[in-house]
Amino acid sequence: IETPLKPREMTPMKAWMVTTAGTPKDVLERVDCAVPAPTAGTIRVKVLAAGVGLPDVLMCKGNYPFTPQHPFISGQEVCGIVTDTNGHQAFELGQRVMGVTAFIEGHGGFAEEALLYDQNIFQVPEEMSDSEAAVFTIAYRTGYVALVIRGQMKAEETLLVHGASGGTGAAAIQIGKALGGRVIAVANGKLKTEKCISFGADDVVDSSRDDFVEQVNMLTKGKGVDLVFDPVGGGTFSRSLNCLNFGGRLLAIGFASGAWGDASTQDLALNNRSVIGVLATVPTPEISQAMQAELYTLYKQGEIRPHIERTHSFEDLPNALADLDERLIIGRSVILMSK
């Protein structure tokens, strides 16, 4: 005997589907589809705002490690209103939350409703906007895990941030300053380096004009930096080893360049250096909530705040992703469902 669907579940929702591998404008299709039923460990939300990130571009192209099978809905993080708690006692219908979507299962945020993993859902502070909440989770939790938990950054240490004009890079600048450190930011072009200063960087290196290794050596008077925050990988990762002081730590965040970097074990040993892998996860819900509480405190104190470069309507998603793919965005872009 078939059980009738609930009325809301019978109403199609609008969504952007990735149908095959290619550039965003070529592979995204605007569709009407069924509202997703929550799976184990998820709740469902009505999407208010969805963050646009480089992994969404990479998923369109098919070269992101967690790309689901086609067709799928991408969009890694959202701010939304809870519409189905899936029996989870920690959440209430109508509650405004933010978090990481079940994009791995194909139920991402570029849709009217999305599924969020219950281990990565957080209530949104009243003073935080939908747009800020939609891009807060991944960037700031990555920065916190990298600098506080994995990197053990201390006051007065010097931090080098690559990809500093992007969302994750901007978060690293702000957290590094909140920890009492000196921050050197690397970005491509005058406009981006100027933005890095507005994010709080003490010094900037324009990689379109100067060699970052030479500039770091000059800025530190030959001492090198204590930490490198590297979401770029590839040659940037390898050359960043030359920026580290004795005992320095290179934080491997990602591979925006398209490739991970390699390090010489001999070089690490002879200079007492470390390469530390960073994934924005923590072992227990208690640690997760404590980290979120500390981030909220920094937000309320004005020490960290997402920079929203552009907001787009839902219908404009292909252009939003294309701009990101072409490196035209400083900070973050957001899809607003009501725009």
Short mmCIF file of C-alpha atoms in Angstrom, two decimals:
data_model
loop_
_atom_site.label_atom_id
_atom_site.label_comp_id
_atom_site.label_asym_id
_atom_site.label_seq_id
_atom_site.Cartn_x
_atom_site.Cartn_y
_atom_site.Cartn_z
CA ILE A 1 0.00 0.00 0.00
CA GLU A 2 1.44 3.34 -1.00
CA THR A 3 1.53 6.09 1.60
CA PRO A 4 0.44 9.48 0.22
CA LEU A 5 3.11 12.14 0.28
CA LYS A 6 2.69 15.10 2.57
CA PRO A 7 1.22 18.13 0.75
CA ARG A 8 4.51 20.09 0.72
CA GLU A 9 6.37 17.10 -0.64
CA MET A 10 3.92 16.82 -3.54
CA THR A 11 4.67 20.39 -4.62
CA PRO A 12 7.66 20.58 -6.97
CA MET A 13 10.49 22.90 -6.03
CA LYS A 14 12.78 24.80 -8.35
CA ALA A 15 16.42 23.78 -8.43
CA TRP A 16 19.58 23.95 -10.51
CA MET A 17 20.78 20.50 -11.59
CA VAL A 18 24.29 19.68 -12.76
CA THR A 19 23.61 17.30 -15.64
CA THR A 20 27.11 16.40 -16.84
CA ALA A 21 30.71 17.60 -16.54
CA GLY A 22 31.70 20.96 -18.01
CA THR A 23 31.65 24.70 -17.40
CA PRO A 24 28.84 25.96 -15.15
CA LYS A 25 26.92 27.70 -17.93
CA ASP A 26 27.05 24.54 -20.06
CA VAL A 27 26.01 21.94 -17.50
CA LEU A 28 23.53 23.69 -15.18
CA GLU A 29 19.86 23.10 -15.95
CA ARG A 30 16.97 24.89 -14.22
CA VAL A 31 14.41 22.21 -13.27
CA ASP A 32 11.32 21.57 -11.19
CA CYS A 33 11.85 18.51 -9.00
CA ALA A 34 10.57 16.79 -5.87
CA VAL A 35 11.34 18.22 -2.46
CA PRO A 36 14.02 15.95 -0.90
CA ALA A 37 12.98 13.61 1.90
CA PRO A 38 15.47 13.79 4.81
CA THR A 39 17.98 10.95 4.91
CA ALA A 40 19.68 9.56 8.01
CA GLY A 41 21.57 12.31 9.83
CA THR A 42 19.97 15.22 7.97
CA ILE A 43 17.20 17.77 8.41
CA ARG A 44 15.45 19.78 5.70
CA VAL A 45 15.39 23.56 5.36
CA LYS A 46 13.76 26.16 3.17
CA VAL A 47 16.73 27.96 1.65
CA LEU A 48 16.94 31.70 2.33
CA ALA A 49 20.48 32.21 1.01
CA ALA A 50 23.13 29.91 -0.46
CA GLY A 51 26.88 30.51 -0.52
CA VAL A 52 28.70 30.22 -3.85
CA GLY A 53 32.11 28.55 -3.57
CA LEU A 54 34.92 27.30 -5.77
CA PRO A 55 34.02 23.64 -4.98
CA ASP A 56 30.69 24.28 -6.71
CA VAL A 57 32.59 25.24 -9.87
CA LEU A 58 34.83 22.18 -9.51
CA MET A 59 31.78 19.92 -9.10
CA CYS A 60 30.38 21.27 -12.37
CA LYS A 61 33.68 20.38 -14.05
CA GLY A 62 33.74 16.95 -12.40
CA ASN A 63 37.15 17.36 -10.73
CA TYR A 64 36.11 17.80 -7.10
CA PRO A 65 36.80 14.77 -4.86
CA PHE A 66 33.24 14.69 -3.44
CA THR A 67 31.34 15.19 -6.71
CA PRO A 68 28.14 13.08 -6.63
CA GLN A 69 26.72 11.12 -9.56
CA HIS A 70 24.84 13.09 -12.21
CA PRO A 71 22.38 14.66 -12.07
CA PHE A 72 22.78 16.44 -8.74
CA ILE A 73 22.14 19.72 -6.95
CA SER A 74 25.31 21.44 -5.73
CA GLY A 75 25.69 24.26 -3.19
CA GLN A 76 27.73 23.43 -0.09
CA GLU A 77 26.32 25.77 2.54
CA VAL A 78 23.14 27.69 3.22
CA CYS A 79 21.10 29.72 5.65
CA GLY A 80 17.55 28.44 5.90
CA ILE A 81 14.40 27.81 7.90
CA VAL A 82 13.85 24.30 9.29
CA THR A 83 10.92 22.59 7.53
CA ASP A 84 11.52 18.98 8.67
CA THR A 85 13.50 18.05 11.80
CA ASN A 86 13.58 14.36 10.82
CA GLY A 87 12.93 13.58 14.49
CA HIS A 88 16.00 15.49 15.68
CA GLN A 89 15.25 16.94 19.13
CA ALA A 90 17.88 19.70 18.88
CA PHE A 91 16.00 21.59 16.17
CA GLU A 92 12.55 23.16 15.82
CA LEU A 93 10.33 23.86 12.83
CA GLY A 94 10.72 27.48 11.76
CA GLN A 95 14.16 27.84 13.34
CA ARG A 96 16.72 29.86 11.32
CA VAL A 97 19.89 27.82 10.93
CA MET A 98 23.03 27.66 8.85
CA GLY A 99 25.23 24.76 7.91
CA VAL A 100 26.71 22.34 5.40
CA THR A 101 24.36 20.68 2.95
CA ALA A 102 24.13 17.05 1.91
CA PHE A 103 25.65 18.01 -1.45
CA ILE A 104 27.60 14.75 -1.44
CA GLU A 105 24.23 13.02 -1.77
CA GLY A 106 23.12 15.48 -4.46
CA HIS A 107 20.85 17.55 -2.18
CA GLY A 108 22.77 20.83 -2.14
CA GLY A 109 21.71 24.40 -1.55
CA PHE A 110 20.96 25.66 -5.06
CA ALA A 111 17.28 24.82 -4.66
CA GLU A 112 14.22 26.03 -2.78
CA GLU A 113 14.78 23.34 -0.13
CA ALA A 114 17.91 21.45 0.85
CA LEU A 115 19.14 18.84 3.30
CA LEU A 116 21.69 19.76 5.99
CA TYR A 117 23.84 17.34 7.96
CA ASP A 118 22.76 17.54 11.59
CA GLN A 119 26.39 17.53 12.84
CA ASN A 120 27.05 20.73 10.90
CA ILE A 121 23.94 22.80 11.66
CA PHE A 122 24.01 25.86 13.89
CA GLN A 123 21.45 28.39 15.00
CA VAL A 124 22.02 31.78 13.39
CA PRO A 125 22.67 34.70 15.78
CA GLU A 126 19.92 37.31 15.56
CA GLU A 127 22.35 40.02 14.47
CA MET A 128 23.76 37.97 11.56
CA SER A 129 22.18 38.42 8.12
CA ASP A 130 21.03 35.54 5.91
CA SER A 131 23.84 36.33 3.45
CA GLU A 132 26.54 36.30 6.12
CA ALA A 133 25.19 33.08 7.62
CA ALA A 134 25.20 31.40 4.20
CA VAL A 135 28.98 31.82 3.87
CA PHE A 136 30.07 31.64 7.51
CA THR A 137 30.27 27.92 8.28
CA ILE A 138 32.93 26.51 5.97
CA ALA A 139 35.29 29.51 5.73
CA TYR A 140 35.47 30.38 9.40
CA ARG A 141 35.47 26.84 10.70
CA THR A 142 38.27 26.03 8.25
CA GLY A 143 40.22 29.05 9.48
CA TYR A 144 39.65 28.13 13.11
CA VAL A 145 40.60 24.46 12.70
CA ALA A 146 43.68 25.47 10.70
CA LEU A 147 45.04 28.25 12.89
CA VAL A 148 43.78 27.44 16.37
CA ILE A 149 43.50 23.64 16.51
CA ARG A 150 45.99 22.34 13.95
CA GLY A 151 48.43 25.24 13.64
CA GLN A 152 48.40 26.26 17.33
CA MET A 153 49.03 29.87 16.31
CA LYS A 154 50.22 32.15 19.09
CA ALA A 155 50.17 35.91 19.56
CA GLU A 156 53.01 37.75 17.77
CA GLU A 157 53.59 34.90 15.31
CA THR A 158 53.65 35.75 11.60
CA LEU A 159 51.13 34.15 9.24
CA LEU A 160 51.34 34.03 5.43
CA VAL A 161 47.95 33.65 3.72
CA HIS A 162 47.64 32.55 0.10
CA GLY A 163 44.45 33.11 -1.88
CA ALA A 164 43.87 35.88 0.61
CA SER A 165 41.16 37.75 -1.30
CA GLY A 166 38.86 34.72 -1.39
CA GLY A 167 36.33 33.79 1.27
CA THR A 168 38.52 31.29 3.10
CA GLY A 169 41.60 33.49 2.79
CA ALA A 170 39.74 36.50 4.18
CA ALA A 171 38.57 34.39 7.12
CA ALA A 172 42.17 33.31 7.80
CA ILE A 173 43.35 36.92 7.79
CA GLN A 174 40.69 37.92 10.30
CA ILE A 175 41.23 34.96 12.61
CA GLY A 176 45.00 35.41 12.44
CA LYS A 177 44.61 39.04 13.53
CA ALA A 178 42.14 38.07 16.26
CA LEU A 179 44.81 35.70 17.62
CA GLY A 180 47.26 38.59 17.88
CA GLY A 181 49.44 37.69 14.93
CA ARG A 182 51.03 39.56 12.04
CA VAL A 183 49.44 38.65 8.70
CA ILE A 184 51.05 38.83 5.26
CA ALA A 185 48.48 38.35 2.48
CA VAL A 186 49.18 37.17 -1.07
CA ALA A 187 46.70 38.08 -3.81
CA ASN A 188 46.69 38.74 -7.54
CA GLY A 189 46.39 42.39 -8.58
CA LYS A 190 46.05 45.80 -6.96
CA LEU A 191 42.31 45.64 -6.31
CA LYS A 192 42.60 42.30 -4.50
CA THR A 193 45.60 43.32 -2.41
CA GLU A 194 43.80 46.51 -1.37
CA LYS A 195 40.85 44.40 -0.25
CA CYS A 196 43.21 42.26 1.83
CA ILE A 197 44.26 45.38 3.72
CA SER A 198 40.58 46.08 4.42
CA PHE A 199 40.26 42.51 5.75
CA GLY A 200 42.98 43.33 8.27
CA ALA A 201 46.26 42.19 6.65
CA ASP A 202 49.37 43.98 7.90
CA ASP A 203 51.29 43.53 4.63
CA VAL A 204 50.34 42.42 1.14
CA VAL A 205 52.16 40.83 -1.78
CA ASP A 206 50.85 41.32 -5.31
CA SER A 207 51.60 37.98 -6.97
CA SER A 208 50.91 39.45 -10.42
CA ARG A 209 53.93 41.71 -9.98
CA ASP A 210 56.23 40.30 -7.31
CA ASP A 211 57.64 36.93 -6.30
CA PHE A 212 56.04 36.06 -2.98
CA VAL A 213 59.09 34.18 -1.65
CA GLU A 214 61.35 37.18 -2.23
CA GLN A 215 58.78 39.58 -0.76
CA VAL A 216 58.25 37.47 2.35
CA ASN A 217 62.01 37.27 2.87
CA MET A 218 62.19 41.07 2.63
CA LEU A 219 59.16 41.73 4.86
CA THR A 220 60.44 39.40 7.57
CA LYS A 221 64.07 40.58 7.23
CA GLY A 222 65.14 37.07 6.34
CA LYS A 223 63.50 35.37 9.31
CA GLY A 224 60.59 33.77 7.44
CA VAL A 225 57.07 33.18 8.73
CA ASP A 226 55.79 30.91 11.47
CA LEU A 227 52.75 29.63 9.55
CA VAL A 228 51.54 29.41 5.96
CA PHE A 229 47.81 29.07 5.22
CA ASP A 230 47.68 27.45 1.76
CA PRO A 231 44.39 26.73 -0.04
CA VAL A 232 46.18 26.86 -3.42
CA GLY A 233 48.50 23.84 -3.48
CA GLY A 234 50.72 22.91 -6.42
CA GLY A 235 53.77 25.10 -6.94
CA THR A 236 52.55 27.60 -4.36
CA PHE A 237 52.71 24.89 -1.71
CA SER A 238 56.22 23.77 -2.70
CA ARG A 239 57.65 27.29 -2.84
CA SER A 240 56.00 28.24 0.45
CA LEU A 241 58.37 25.88 2.24
CA ASN A 242 61.07 28.45 1.45
CA CYS A 243 59.08 31.05 3.40
CA LEU A 244 59.02 29.10 6.67
CA ASN A 245 61.34 29.86 9.54
CA PHE A 246 63.01 27.15 11.60
CA GLY A 247 60.13 25.27 13.23
CA GLY A 248 57.51 26.75 10.89
CA ARG A 249 54.23 25.06 9.96
CA LEU A 250 52.67 24.86 6.50
CA LEU A 251 48.90 24.32 6.68
CA ALA A 252 47.63 22.40 3.64
CA ILE A 253 44.04 23.57 3.16
CA GLY A 254 43.18 22.81 -0.45
CA PHE A 255 44.23 22.71 -4.09
CA ALA A 256 42.64 25.65 -5.92
CA SER A 257 45.51 25.39 -8.41
CA GLY A 258 44.26 21.95 -9.42
CA ALA A 259 46.98 19.93 -7.70
CA TRP A 260 48.22 19.14 -4.21
CA GLY A 261 51.83 20.00 -3.36
CA ASP A 262 54.75 17.80 -2.35
CA ALA A 263 57.31 18.37 0.38
CA SER A 264 60.80 16.98 0.89
CA THR A 265 61.01 14.96 4.10
CA GLN A 266 64.70 15.82 4.30
CA ASP A 267 63.92 19.55 4.15
CA LEU A 268 61.27 19.21 6.85
CA ALA A 269 63.60 17.29 9.14
CA LEU A 270 66.66 19.51 8.67
CA ASN A 271 64.64 22.68 9.35
CA ASN A 272 62.32 21.25 12.01
CA ARG A 273 59.35 22.22 9.82
CA SER A 274 55.92 20.64 9.60
CA VAL A 275 53.29 20.14 6.90
CA ILE A 276 49.89 19.89 8.57
CA GLY A 277 46.78 18.69 6.78
CA VAL A 278 43.58 20.60 7.55
CA LEU A 279 39.98 19.44 7.16
CA ALA A 280 37.28 21.53 8.83
CA THR A 281 35.97 18.76 11.05
CA VAL A 282 36.35 18.03 14.76
CA PRO A 283 35.96 14.72 16.62
CA THR A 284 32.90 15.43 18.80
CA PRO A 285 29.68 17.52 18.71
CA GLU A 286 30.77 19.16 21.95
CA ILE A 287 34.01 20.45 20.43
CA SER A 288 32.07 21.56 17.35
CA GLN A 289 29.61 23.61 19.39
CA ALA A 290 32.39 25.12 21.49
CA MET A 291 34.24 26.18 18.34
CA GLN A 292 31.08 27.72 16.92
CA ALA A 293 30.48 29.62 20.16
CA GLU A 294 33.99 31.09 20.01
CA LEU A 295 33.48 32.12 16.39
CA TYR A 296 30.17 33.79 17.27
CA THR A 297 31.92 35.71 20.05
CA LEU A 298 34.52 36.99 17.58
CA TYR A 299 31.73 37.91 15.17
CA LYS A 300 29.80 39.85 17.80
CA GLN A 301 33.00 41.64 18.83
CA GLY A 302 33.50 42.71 15.21
CA GLU A 303 36.79 40.84 14.80
CA ILE A 304 35.52 38.54 12.03
CA ARG A 305 32.86 39.25 9.42
CA PRO A 306 32.24 37.77 5.95
CA HIS A 307 32.83 40.11 3.02
CA ILE A 308 29.92 39.72 0.60
CA GLU A 309 31.12 40.90 -2.80
CA ARG A 310 27.94 40.16 -4.74
CA THR A 311 24.43 38.88 -4.22
CA HIS A 312 22.60 37.18 -7.07
CA SER A 313 19.07 36.06 -7.75
CA PHE A 314 18.36 32.34 -7.95
CA GLU A 315 18.03 32.57 -11.73
CA ASP A 316 21.51 34.12 -12.01
CA LEU A 317 23.41 31.16 -10.52
CA PRO A 318 25.20 30.16 -13.77
CA ASN A 319 26.65 33.68 -14.07
CA ALA A 320 27.62 33.70 -10.38
CA LEU A 321 29.58 30.48 -10.80
CA ALA A 322 31.14 31.68 -14.07
CA ASP A 323 32.41 34.85 -12.37
CA LEU A 324 33.96 32.75 -9.62
CA ASP A 325 35.53 30.43 -12.19
CA GLU A 326 37.11 33.42 -13.91
CA ARG A 327 38.49 34.73 -10.57
CA LEU A 328 36.41 37.91 -10.75
CA ILE A 329 35.18 37.71 -7.16
CA ILE A 330 36.81 39.22 -4.08
CA GLY A 331 35.38 37.74 -0.89
CA ARG A 332 32.13 35.82 -1.33
CA SER A 333 29.07 35.60 -3.57
CA VAL A 334 25.62 34.65 -2.34
CA ILE A 335 22.41 33.46 -3.98
CA LEU A 336 19.40 35.09 -2.34
CA MET A 337 16.20 33.16 -2.95
CA SER A 338 14.03 36.27 -2.51
CA LYS A 339 16.16 38.60 -4.62
#
